[in-house]
Short mmCIF file of C-alpha atoms and ligand atoms in Angstrom, two decimals:
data_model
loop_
_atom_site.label_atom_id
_atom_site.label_comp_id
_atom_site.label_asym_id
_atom_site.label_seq_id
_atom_site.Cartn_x
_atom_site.Cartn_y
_atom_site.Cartn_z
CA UNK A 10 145.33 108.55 141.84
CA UNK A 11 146.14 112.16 142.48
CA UNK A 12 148.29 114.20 140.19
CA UNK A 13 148.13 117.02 142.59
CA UNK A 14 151.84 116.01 143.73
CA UNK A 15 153.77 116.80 140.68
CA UNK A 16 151.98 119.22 138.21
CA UNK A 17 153.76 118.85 134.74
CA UNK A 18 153.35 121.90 133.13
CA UNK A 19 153.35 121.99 128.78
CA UNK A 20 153.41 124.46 126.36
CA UNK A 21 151.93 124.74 122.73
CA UNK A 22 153.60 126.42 119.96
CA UNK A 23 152.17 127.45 116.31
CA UNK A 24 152.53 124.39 114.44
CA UNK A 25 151.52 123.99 110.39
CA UNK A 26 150.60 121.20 108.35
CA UNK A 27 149.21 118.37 110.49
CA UNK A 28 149.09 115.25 108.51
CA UNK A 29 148.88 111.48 109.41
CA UNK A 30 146.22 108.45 110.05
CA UNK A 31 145.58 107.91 113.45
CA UNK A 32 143.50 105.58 115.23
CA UNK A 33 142.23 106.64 118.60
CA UNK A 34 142.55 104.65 121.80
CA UNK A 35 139.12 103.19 123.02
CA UNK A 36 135.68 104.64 124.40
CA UNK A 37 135.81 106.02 127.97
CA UNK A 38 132.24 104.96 128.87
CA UNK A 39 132.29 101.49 127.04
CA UNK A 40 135.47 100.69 128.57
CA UNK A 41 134.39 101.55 132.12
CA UNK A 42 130.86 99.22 131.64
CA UNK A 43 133.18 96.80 129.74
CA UNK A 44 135.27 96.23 133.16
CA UNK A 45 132.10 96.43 135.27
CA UNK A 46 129.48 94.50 133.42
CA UNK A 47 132.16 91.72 132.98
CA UNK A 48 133.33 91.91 136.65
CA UNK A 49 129.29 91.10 137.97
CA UNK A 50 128.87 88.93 135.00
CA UNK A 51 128.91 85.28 134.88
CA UNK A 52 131.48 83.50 132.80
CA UNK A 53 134.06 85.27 130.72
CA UNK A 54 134.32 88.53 129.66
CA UNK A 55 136.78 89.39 126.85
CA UNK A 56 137.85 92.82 125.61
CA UNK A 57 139.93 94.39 123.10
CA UNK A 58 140.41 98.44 122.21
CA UNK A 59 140.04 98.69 125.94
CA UNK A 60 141.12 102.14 126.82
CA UNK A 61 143.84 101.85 129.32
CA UNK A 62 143.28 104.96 130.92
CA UNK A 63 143.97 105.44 134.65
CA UNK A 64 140.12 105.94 135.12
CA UNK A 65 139.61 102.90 133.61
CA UNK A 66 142.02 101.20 135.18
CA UNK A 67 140.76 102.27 138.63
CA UNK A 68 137.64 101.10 137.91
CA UNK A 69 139.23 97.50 136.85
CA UNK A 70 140.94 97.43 140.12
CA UNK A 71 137.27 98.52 142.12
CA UNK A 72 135.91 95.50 140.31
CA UNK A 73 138.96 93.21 141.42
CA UNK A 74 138.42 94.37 144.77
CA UNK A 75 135.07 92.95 144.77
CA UNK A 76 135.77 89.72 143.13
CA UNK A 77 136.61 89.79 139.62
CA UNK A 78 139.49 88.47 138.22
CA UNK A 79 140.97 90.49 135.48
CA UNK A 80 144.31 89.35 133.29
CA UNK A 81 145.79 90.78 129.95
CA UNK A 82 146.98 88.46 127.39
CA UNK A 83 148.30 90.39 124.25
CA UNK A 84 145.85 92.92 123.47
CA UNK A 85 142.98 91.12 125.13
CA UNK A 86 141.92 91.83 128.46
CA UNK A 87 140.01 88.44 129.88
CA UNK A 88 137.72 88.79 133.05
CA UNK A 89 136.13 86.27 135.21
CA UNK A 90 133.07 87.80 136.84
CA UNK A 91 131.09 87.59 140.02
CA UNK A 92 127.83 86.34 138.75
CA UNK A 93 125.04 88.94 139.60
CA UNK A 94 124.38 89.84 142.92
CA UNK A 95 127.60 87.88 144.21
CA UNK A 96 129.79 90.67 144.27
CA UNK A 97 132.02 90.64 147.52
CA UNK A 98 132.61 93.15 150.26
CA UNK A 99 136.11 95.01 149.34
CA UNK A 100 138.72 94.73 151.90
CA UNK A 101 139.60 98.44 151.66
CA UNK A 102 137.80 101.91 150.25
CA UNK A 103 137.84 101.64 146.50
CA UNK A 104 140.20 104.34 145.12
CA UNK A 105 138.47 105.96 141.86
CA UNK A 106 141.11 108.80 141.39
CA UNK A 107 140.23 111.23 139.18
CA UNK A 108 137.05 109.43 138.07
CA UNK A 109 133.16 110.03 138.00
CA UNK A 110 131.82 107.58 135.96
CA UNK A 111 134.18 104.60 137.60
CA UNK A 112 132.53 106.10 141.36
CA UNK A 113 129.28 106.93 140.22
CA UNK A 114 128.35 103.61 138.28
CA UNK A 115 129.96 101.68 140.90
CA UNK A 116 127.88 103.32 143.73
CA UNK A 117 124.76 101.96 141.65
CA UNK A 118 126.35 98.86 141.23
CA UNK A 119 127.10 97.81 144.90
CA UNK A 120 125.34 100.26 146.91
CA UNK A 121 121.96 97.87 147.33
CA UNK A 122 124.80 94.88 148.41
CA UNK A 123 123.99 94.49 152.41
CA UNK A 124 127.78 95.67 152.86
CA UNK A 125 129.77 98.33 153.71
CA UNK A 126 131.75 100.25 150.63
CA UNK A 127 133.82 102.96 151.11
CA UNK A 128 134.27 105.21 147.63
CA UNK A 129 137.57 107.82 147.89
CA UNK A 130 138.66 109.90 145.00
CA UNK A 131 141.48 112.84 144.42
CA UNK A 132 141.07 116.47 144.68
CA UNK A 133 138.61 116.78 141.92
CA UNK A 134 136.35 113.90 142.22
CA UNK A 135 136.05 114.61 146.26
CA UNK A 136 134.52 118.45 145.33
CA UNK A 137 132.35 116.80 142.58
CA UNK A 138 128.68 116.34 144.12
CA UNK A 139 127.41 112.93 144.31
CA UNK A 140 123.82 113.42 146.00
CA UNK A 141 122.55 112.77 142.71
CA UNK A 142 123.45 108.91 142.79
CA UNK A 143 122.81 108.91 146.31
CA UNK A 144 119.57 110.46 146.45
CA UNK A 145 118.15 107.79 144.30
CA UNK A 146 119.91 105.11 146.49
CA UNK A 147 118.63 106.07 149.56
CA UNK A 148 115.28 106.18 147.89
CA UNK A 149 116.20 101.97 148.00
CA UNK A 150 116.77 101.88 150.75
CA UNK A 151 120.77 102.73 151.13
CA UNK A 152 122.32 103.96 154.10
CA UNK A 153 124.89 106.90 153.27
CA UNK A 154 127.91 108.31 155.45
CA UNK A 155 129.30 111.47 153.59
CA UNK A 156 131.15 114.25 153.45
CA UNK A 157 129.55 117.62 153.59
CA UNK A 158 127.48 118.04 151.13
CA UNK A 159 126.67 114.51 149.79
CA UNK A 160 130.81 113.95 148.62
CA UNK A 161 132.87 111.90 149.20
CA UNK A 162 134.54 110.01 150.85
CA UNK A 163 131.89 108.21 151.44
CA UNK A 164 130.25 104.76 152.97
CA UNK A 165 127.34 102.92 151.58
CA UNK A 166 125.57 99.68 153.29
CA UNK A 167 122.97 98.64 151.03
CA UNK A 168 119.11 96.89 153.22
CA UNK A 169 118.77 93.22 153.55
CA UNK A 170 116.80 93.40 150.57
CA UNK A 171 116.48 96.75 148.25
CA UNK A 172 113.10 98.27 147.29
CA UNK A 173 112.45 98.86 143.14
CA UNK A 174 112.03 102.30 142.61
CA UNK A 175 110.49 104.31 139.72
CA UNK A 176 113.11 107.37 139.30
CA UNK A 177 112.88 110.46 136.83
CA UNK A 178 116.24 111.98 136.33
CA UNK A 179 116.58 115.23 137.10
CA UNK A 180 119.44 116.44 134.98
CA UNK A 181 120.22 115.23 131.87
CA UNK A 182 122.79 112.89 133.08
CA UNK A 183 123.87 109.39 132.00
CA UNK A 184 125.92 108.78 135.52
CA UNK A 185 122.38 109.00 137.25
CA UNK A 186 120.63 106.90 134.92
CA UNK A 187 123.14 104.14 135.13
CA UNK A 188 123.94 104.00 138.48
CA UNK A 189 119.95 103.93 139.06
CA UNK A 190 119.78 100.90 136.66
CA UNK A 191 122.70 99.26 137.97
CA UNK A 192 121.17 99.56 141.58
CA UNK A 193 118.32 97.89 140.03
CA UNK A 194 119.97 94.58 138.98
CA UNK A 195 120.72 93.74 142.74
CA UNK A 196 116.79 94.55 143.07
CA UNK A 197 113.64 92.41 143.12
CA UNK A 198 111.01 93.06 140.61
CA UNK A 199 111.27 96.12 138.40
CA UNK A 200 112.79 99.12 138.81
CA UNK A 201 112.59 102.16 136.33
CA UNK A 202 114.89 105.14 134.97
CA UNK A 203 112.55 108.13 133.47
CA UNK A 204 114.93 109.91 131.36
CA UNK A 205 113.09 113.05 130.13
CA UNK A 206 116.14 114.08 127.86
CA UNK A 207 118.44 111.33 125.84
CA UNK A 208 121.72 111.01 127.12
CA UNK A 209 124.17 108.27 126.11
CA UNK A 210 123.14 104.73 126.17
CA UNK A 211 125.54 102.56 126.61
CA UNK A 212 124.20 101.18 129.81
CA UNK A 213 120.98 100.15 128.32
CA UNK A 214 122.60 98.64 124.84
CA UNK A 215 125.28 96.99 126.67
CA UNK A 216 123.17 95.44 129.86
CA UNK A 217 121.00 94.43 127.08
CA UNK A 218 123.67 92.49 125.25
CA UNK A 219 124.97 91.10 128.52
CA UNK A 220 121.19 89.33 128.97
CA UNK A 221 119.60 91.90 131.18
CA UNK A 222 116.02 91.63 130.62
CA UNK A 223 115.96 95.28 130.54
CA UNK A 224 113.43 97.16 127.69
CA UNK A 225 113.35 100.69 126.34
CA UNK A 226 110.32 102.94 125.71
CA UNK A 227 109.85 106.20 123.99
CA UNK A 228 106.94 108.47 124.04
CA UNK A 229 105.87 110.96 121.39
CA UNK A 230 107.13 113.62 123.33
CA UNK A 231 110.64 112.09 123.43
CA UNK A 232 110.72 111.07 127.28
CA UNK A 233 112.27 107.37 127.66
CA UNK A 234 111.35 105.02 130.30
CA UNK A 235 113.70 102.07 130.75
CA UNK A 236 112.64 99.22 133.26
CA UNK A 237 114.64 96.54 133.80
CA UNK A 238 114.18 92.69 136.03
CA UNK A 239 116.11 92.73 139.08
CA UNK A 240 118.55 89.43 139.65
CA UNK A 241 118.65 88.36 136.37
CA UNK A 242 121.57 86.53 134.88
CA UNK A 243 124.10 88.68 133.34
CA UNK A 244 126.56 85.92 130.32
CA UNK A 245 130.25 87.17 129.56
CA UNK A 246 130.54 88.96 126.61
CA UNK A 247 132.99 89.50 123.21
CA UNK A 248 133.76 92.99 123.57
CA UNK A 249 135.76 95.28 120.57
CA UNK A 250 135.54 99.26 122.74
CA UNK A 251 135.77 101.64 119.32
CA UNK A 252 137.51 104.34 119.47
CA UNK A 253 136.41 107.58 121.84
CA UNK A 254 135.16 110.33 119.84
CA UNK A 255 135.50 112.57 122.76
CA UNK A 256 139.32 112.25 122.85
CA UNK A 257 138.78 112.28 119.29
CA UNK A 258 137.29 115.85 119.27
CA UNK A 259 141.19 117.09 120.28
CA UNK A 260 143.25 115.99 117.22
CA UNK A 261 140.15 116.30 115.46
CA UNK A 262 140.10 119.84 116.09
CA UNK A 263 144.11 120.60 116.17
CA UNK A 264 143.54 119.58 112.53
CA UNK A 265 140.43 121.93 111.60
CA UNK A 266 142.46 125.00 113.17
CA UNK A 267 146.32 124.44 112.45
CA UNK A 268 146.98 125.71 108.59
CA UNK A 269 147.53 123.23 106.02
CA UNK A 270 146.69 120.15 108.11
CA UNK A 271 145.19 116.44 106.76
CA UNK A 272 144.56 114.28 109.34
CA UNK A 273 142.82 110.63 108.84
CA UNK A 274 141.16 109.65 112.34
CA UNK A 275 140.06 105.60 112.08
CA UNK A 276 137.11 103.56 114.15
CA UNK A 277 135.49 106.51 115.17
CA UNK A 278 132.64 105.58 117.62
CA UNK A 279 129.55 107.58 116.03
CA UNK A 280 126.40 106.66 118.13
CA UNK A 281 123.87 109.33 117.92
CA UNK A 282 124.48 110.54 121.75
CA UNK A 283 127.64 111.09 120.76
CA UNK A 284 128.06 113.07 117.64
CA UNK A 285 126.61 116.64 118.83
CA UNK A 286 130.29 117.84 117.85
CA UNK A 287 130.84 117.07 114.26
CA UNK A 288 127.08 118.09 113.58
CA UNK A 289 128.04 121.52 115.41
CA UNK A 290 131.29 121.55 113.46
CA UNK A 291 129.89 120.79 110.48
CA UNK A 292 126.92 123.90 110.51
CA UNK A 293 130.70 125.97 111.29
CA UNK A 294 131.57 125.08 107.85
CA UNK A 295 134.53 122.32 109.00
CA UNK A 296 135.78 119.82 106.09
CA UNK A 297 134.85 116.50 107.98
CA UNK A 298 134.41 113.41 105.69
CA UNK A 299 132.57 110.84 107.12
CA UNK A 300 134.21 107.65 105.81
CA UNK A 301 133.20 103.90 105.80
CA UNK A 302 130.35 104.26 108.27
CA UNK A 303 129.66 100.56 109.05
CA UNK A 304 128.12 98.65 112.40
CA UNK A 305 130.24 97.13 114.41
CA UNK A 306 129.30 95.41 117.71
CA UNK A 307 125.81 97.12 117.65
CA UNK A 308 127.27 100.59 117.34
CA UNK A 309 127.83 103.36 114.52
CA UNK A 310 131.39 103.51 113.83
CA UNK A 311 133.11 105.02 111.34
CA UNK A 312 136.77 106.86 110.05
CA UNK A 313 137.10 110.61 109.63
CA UNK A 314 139.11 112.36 107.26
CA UNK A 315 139.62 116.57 108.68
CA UNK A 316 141.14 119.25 106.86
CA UNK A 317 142.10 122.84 107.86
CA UNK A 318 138.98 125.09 107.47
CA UNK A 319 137.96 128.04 108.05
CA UNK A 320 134.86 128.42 110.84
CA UNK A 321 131.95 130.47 110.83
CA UNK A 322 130.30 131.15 114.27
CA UNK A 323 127.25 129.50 115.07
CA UNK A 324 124.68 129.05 117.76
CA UNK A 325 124.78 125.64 119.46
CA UNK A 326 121.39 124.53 120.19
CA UNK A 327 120.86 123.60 123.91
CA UNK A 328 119.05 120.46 123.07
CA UNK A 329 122.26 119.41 121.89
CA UNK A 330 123.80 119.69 125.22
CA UNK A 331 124.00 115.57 126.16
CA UNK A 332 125.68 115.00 122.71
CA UNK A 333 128.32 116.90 123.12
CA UNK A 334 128.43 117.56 126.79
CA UNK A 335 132.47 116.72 126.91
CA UNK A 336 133.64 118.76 123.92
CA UNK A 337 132.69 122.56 125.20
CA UNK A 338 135.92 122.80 125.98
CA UNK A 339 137.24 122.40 122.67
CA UNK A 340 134.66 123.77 120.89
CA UNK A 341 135.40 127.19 122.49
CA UNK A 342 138.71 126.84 121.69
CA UNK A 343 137.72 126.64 117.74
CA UNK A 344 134.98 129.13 118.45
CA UNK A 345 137.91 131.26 118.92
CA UNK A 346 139.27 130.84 115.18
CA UNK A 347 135.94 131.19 113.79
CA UNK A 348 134.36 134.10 112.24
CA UNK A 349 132.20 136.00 114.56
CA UNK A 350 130.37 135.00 117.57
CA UNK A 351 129.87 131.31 118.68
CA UNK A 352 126.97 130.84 121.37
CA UNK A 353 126.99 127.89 123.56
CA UNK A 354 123.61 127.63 125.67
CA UNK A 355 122.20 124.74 128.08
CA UNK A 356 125.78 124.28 130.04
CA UNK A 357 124.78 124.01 133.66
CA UNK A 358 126.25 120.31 133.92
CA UNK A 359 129.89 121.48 132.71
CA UNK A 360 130.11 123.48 136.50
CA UNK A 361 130.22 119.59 137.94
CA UNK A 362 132.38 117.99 135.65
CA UNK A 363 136.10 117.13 136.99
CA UNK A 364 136.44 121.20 137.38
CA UNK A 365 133.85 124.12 136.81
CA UNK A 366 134.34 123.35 133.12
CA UNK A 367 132.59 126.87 132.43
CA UNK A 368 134.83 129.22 134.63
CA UNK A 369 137.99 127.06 133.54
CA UNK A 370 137.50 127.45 129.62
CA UNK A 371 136.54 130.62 130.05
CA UNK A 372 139.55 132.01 132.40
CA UNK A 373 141.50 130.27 129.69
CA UNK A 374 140.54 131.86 126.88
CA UNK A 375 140.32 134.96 128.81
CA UNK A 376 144.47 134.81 129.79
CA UNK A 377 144.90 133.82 125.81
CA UNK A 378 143.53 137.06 124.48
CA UNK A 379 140.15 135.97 123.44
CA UNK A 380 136.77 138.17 123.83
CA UNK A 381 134.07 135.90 125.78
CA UNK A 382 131.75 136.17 127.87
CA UNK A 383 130.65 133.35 130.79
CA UNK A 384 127.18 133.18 131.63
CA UNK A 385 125.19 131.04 134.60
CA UNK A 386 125.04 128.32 131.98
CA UNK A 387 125.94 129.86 128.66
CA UNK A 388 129.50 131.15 126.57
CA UNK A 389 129.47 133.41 124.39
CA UNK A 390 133.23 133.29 122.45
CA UNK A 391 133.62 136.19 119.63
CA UNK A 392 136.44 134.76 117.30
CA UNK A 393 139.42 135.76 115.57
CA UNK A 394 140.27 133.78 112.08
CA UNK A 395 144.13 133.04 112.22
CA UNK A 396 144.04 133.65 115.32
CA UNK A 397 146.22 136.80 115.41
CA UNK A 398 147.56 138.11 118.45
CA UNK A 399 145.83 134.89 121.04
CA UNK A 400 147.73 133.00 122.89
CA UNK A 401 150.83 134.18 125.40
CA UNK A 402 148.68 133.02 128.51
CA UNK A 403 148.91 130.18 130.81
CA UNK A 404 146.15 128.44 131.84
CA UNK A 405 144.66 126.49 135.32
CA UNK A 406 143.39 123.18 134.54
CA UNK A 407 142.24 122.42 137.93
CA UNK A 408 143.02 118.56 137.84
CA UNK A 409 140.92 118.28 134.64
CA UNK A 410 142.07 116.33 131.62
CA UNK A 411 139.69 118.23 128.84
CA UNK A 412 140.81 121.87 130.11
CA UNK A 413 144.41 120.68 129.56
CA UNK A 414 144.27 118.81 126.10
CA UNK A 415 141.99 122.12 124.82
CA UNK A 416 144.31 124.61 125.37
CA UNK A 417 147.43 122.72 124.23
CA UNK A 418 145.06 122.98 120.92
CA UNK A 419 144.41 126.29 120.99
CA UNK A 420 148.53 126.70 121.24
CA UNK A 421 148.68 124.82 118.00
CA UNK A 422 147.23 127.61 116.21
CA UNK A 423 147.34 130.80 118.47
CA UNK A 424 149.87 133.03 117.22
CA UNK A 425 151.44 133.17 120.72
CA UNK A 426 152.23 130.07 122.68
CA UNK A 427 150.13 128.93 125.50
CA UNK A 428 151.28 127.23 128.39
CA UNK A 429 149.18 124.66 130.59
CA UNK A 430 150.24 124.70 134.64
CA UNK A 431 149.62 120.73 134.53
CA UNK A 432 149.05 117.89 132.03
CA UNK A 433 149.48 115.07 134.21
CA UNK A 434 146.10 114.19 134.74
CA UNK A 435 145.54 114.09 130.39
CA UNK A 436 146.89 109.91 131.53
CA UNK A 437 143.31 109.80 132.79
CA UNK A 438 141.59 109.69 129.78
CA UNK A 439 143.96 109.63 126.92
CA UNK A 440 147.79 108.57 127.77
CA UNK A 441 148.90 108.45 123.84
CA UNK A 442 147.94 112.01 123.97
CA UNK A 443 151.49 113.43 123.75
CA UNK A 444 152.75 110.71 120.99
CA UNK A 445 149.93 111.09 118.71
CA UNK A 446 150.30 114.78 118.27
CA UNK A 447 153.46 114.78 118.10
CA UNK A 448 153.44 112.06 115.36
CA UNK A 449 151.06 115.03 113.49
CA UNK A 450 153.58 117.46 113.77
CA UNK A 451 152.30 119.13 116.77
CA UNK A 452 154.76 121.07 118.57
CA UNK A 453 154.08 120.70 122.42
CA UNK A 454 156.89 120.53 124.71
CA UNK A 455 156.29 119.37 128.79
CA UNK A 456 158.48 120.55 131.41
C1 S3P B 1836 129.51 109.69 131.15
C2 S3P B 1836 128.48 110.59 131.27
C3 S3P B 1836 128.68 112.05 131.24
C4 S3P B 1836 130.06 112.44 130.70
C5 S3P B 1836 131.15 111.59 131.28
C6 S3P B 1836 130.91 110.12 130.97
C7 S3P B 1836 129.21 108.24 131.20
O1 S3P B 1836 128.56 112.54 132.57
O2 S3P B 1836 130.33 113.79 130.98
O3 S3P B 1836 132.41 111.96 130.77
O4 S3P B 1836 130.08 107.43 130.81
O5 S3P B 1836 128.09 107.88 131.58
P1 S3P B 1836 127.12 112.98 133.21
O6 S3P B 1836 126.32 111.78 133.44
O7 S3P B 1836 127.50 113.67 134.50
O8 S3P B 1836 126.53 113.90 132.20
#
């Protein structure tokens, strides 16, 4: 889906006293291996806290397209898959919008099938490179048609039969190492992801509880190597998505910066790959309670109760990076509250996410008053506590949801406004958006 068309612009205005209980709409990456792993597997699939984002949703329809049937009754979202390895050749290119993950995964997922699939995408996902799923592929024995540059669109027709392949990832990414694994349940024998640097694992914990015979290894020095049995059976799962503590990072962080503000956030996924941003937040000096941490369906979750702080400037470690790698954007937006200077280090991966997440954020902060400076991989973001004189500035979001929702934030407390040129695309990842803040007592008003 391509928002290109009609750009709605929105501007943020100095709000005070944020207070409410939310609950956040469900993980991004669960819900996206929800639809998928339930589409291939045999059986039902049944899912609730499903986030019904458009990315999602594209990926729901990719899965349809090959053979899943997917129905919504109340809040439960029932699939009939497949069965592995009897996924069926789509009629017509699978549209994944604005959506990595939903292409990426899914080029793992099919591209050993001996068919043709075509993968298209909007403005930002056809600029976004995709050699590093392919790569791996062809490796299997895929045959690739793409665009310059290994993007898409693009055709894949998996070999008769694939070859296993032994893979180390070359950039911490958890796209790679899924769509490597995925490849490698339409494989014979074993085939194995080296993943030299953790990033989420959501793929491994939920292939595992689909029945993958898939095992995880970790040596001293950290590096993980995950094998898993090609044509196995994948069962149907019972599925509860918790809620995304990327989207949560944005009212999460409206209520750290905006004066006077209380904010309750519940179901909080808190896996360890996830959580880079409270630690980071929490070494800033932020009043985050972590609230009724409990298990539920394998994974950390847990509420949050934020108050209004006031931030210190820290140095993010780059280690840290695959924690956190979604909530740069925001963070620079509260480095620019805090006192003194925030450094953000290890960021090569945010010039390939749905924009150059490094020149966007800081352009942004740049047009909104704020003293930063952009390095290859690195921000440095001197702040300003209260926030005096920022703001006044719009900003380009390039098509990408995290750019948009960020700034609106930084409007919240800026002492100027600041305007967005689009937040159409924020329906990608987090429709409520708009509600939910203003149900805090955000004041953001779209054109
Ligand atoms: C995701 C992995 C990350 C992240 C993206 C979701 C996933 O991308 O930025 O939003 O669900 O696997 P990379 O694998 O490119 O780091």
């Amino acid at each position: 889906m391509s928002h290109s068309a009609s750009p709605r612009p929105a501007t943020a205005h100095r709000s005070r006293d944020l207070t409410g209980d939310i609950r956040i709409p469900g993980d991004k990456s669960i819900s996206h291996r929800s639809f998928m792993f339930g589409g291939l597997a045999s059986g039902e699939t049944r899912i609730t806290g499903l986030l019904e984002g458009e990315d999602v949703i594209n990926t729901g329809r990719a899965m349809q397209a090959m053979g899943a049937r997917i129905k919504k009754d109340g809040d439960t979202w029932i699939i009939q898959g497949t069965g592995n390895g009897c996924l069926l050749k789509p009629e017509a290119p699978l549209d994944f919008g604005n959506a990595g993950t939903g292409a990426r995964l899914t080029m793992g997922l099919v591209g050993t099938y001996d068919m043709e699939t075509t993968f298209i995408g909007d403005a930002s996902l056809s600029k976004r490179p995709m050699g590093r799923v392919l790569n791996p592929l062809r490796e299997m024995g895929v045959q690739v048609k793409a665009a310059e540059g290994d993007r898409m669109p693009l055709t894949l027709h998996g070999p008769k039969v694939a070859a296993p392949i032994t893979y180390r990832v070359p950039m911490a990414s958890a796209q790679v190492k899924s769509a490597v694994l995925l490849a490698g349940l339409n494989t014979p024998g074993i085939t194995t992801v080296i993943e030299p640097v953790m990033t989420r694992d959501h793929t491994e914990k939920m292939l595992a509880g689909f029945g993958a015979d898939l095992t995880v290894e970790t040596n001293r020095e950290g590096v993980r190597h995950i094998r898993i049995v090609g044509q196995g059976e994948l069962k149907g799962q019972t599925i509860d998505v918790p809620g995304d503590p990327s989207s949560t990072a944005f009212p999460l962080m409206a209520a750290l910066l905006v004066p006077g503000s209380d904010v309750t956030i519940r179901n909080v996924l808190m896996n360890p790959t996830r959580t880079g941003l409270i630690l980071t937040l929490q070494e800033m000096g932020a009043n985050i309670d972590i609230l009724n941490a409990r298990l539920a369906g394998g994974e950390d979750v847990a509420d949050l109760r934020v108050r209004a702080s006031e931030l210190k400037g820290v140095s993010v470690p780059p280690e840290r990076a695959p924690s956190m790698i979604d909530e740069y954007p925001v963070l620079a937006v509260a480095a620019a509250f805090a006192e003194g200077e925030t450094i953000m280090d290890g960021l090569e991966e945010l010039r390939v996410k749905e924009s150059d997440r490094l020149s966007a954020v800081a352009d942004g902060l740049k047009a909104n008053g704020v003293d930063c400076t952009e390095g290859e991989a690195s921000l440095t973001v001197r702040g300003i506590p209260g926030g005096k004189g920022l703001g006044g500035g719009t900003v380009a979001t390039h098509l990408d949801h995290r750019i948009a929702m960020s700034f609106l934030v930084m409007g919240l407390a800026a002492e100027k406004p600041v305007t967005i040129d689009d937040s159409a695309m924020i329906a990608t990842s987090f429709p409520e958006f708009m509600d939910l803040m203003a149900g805090l007592g955000a004041k953001i008003e779209r054109s």
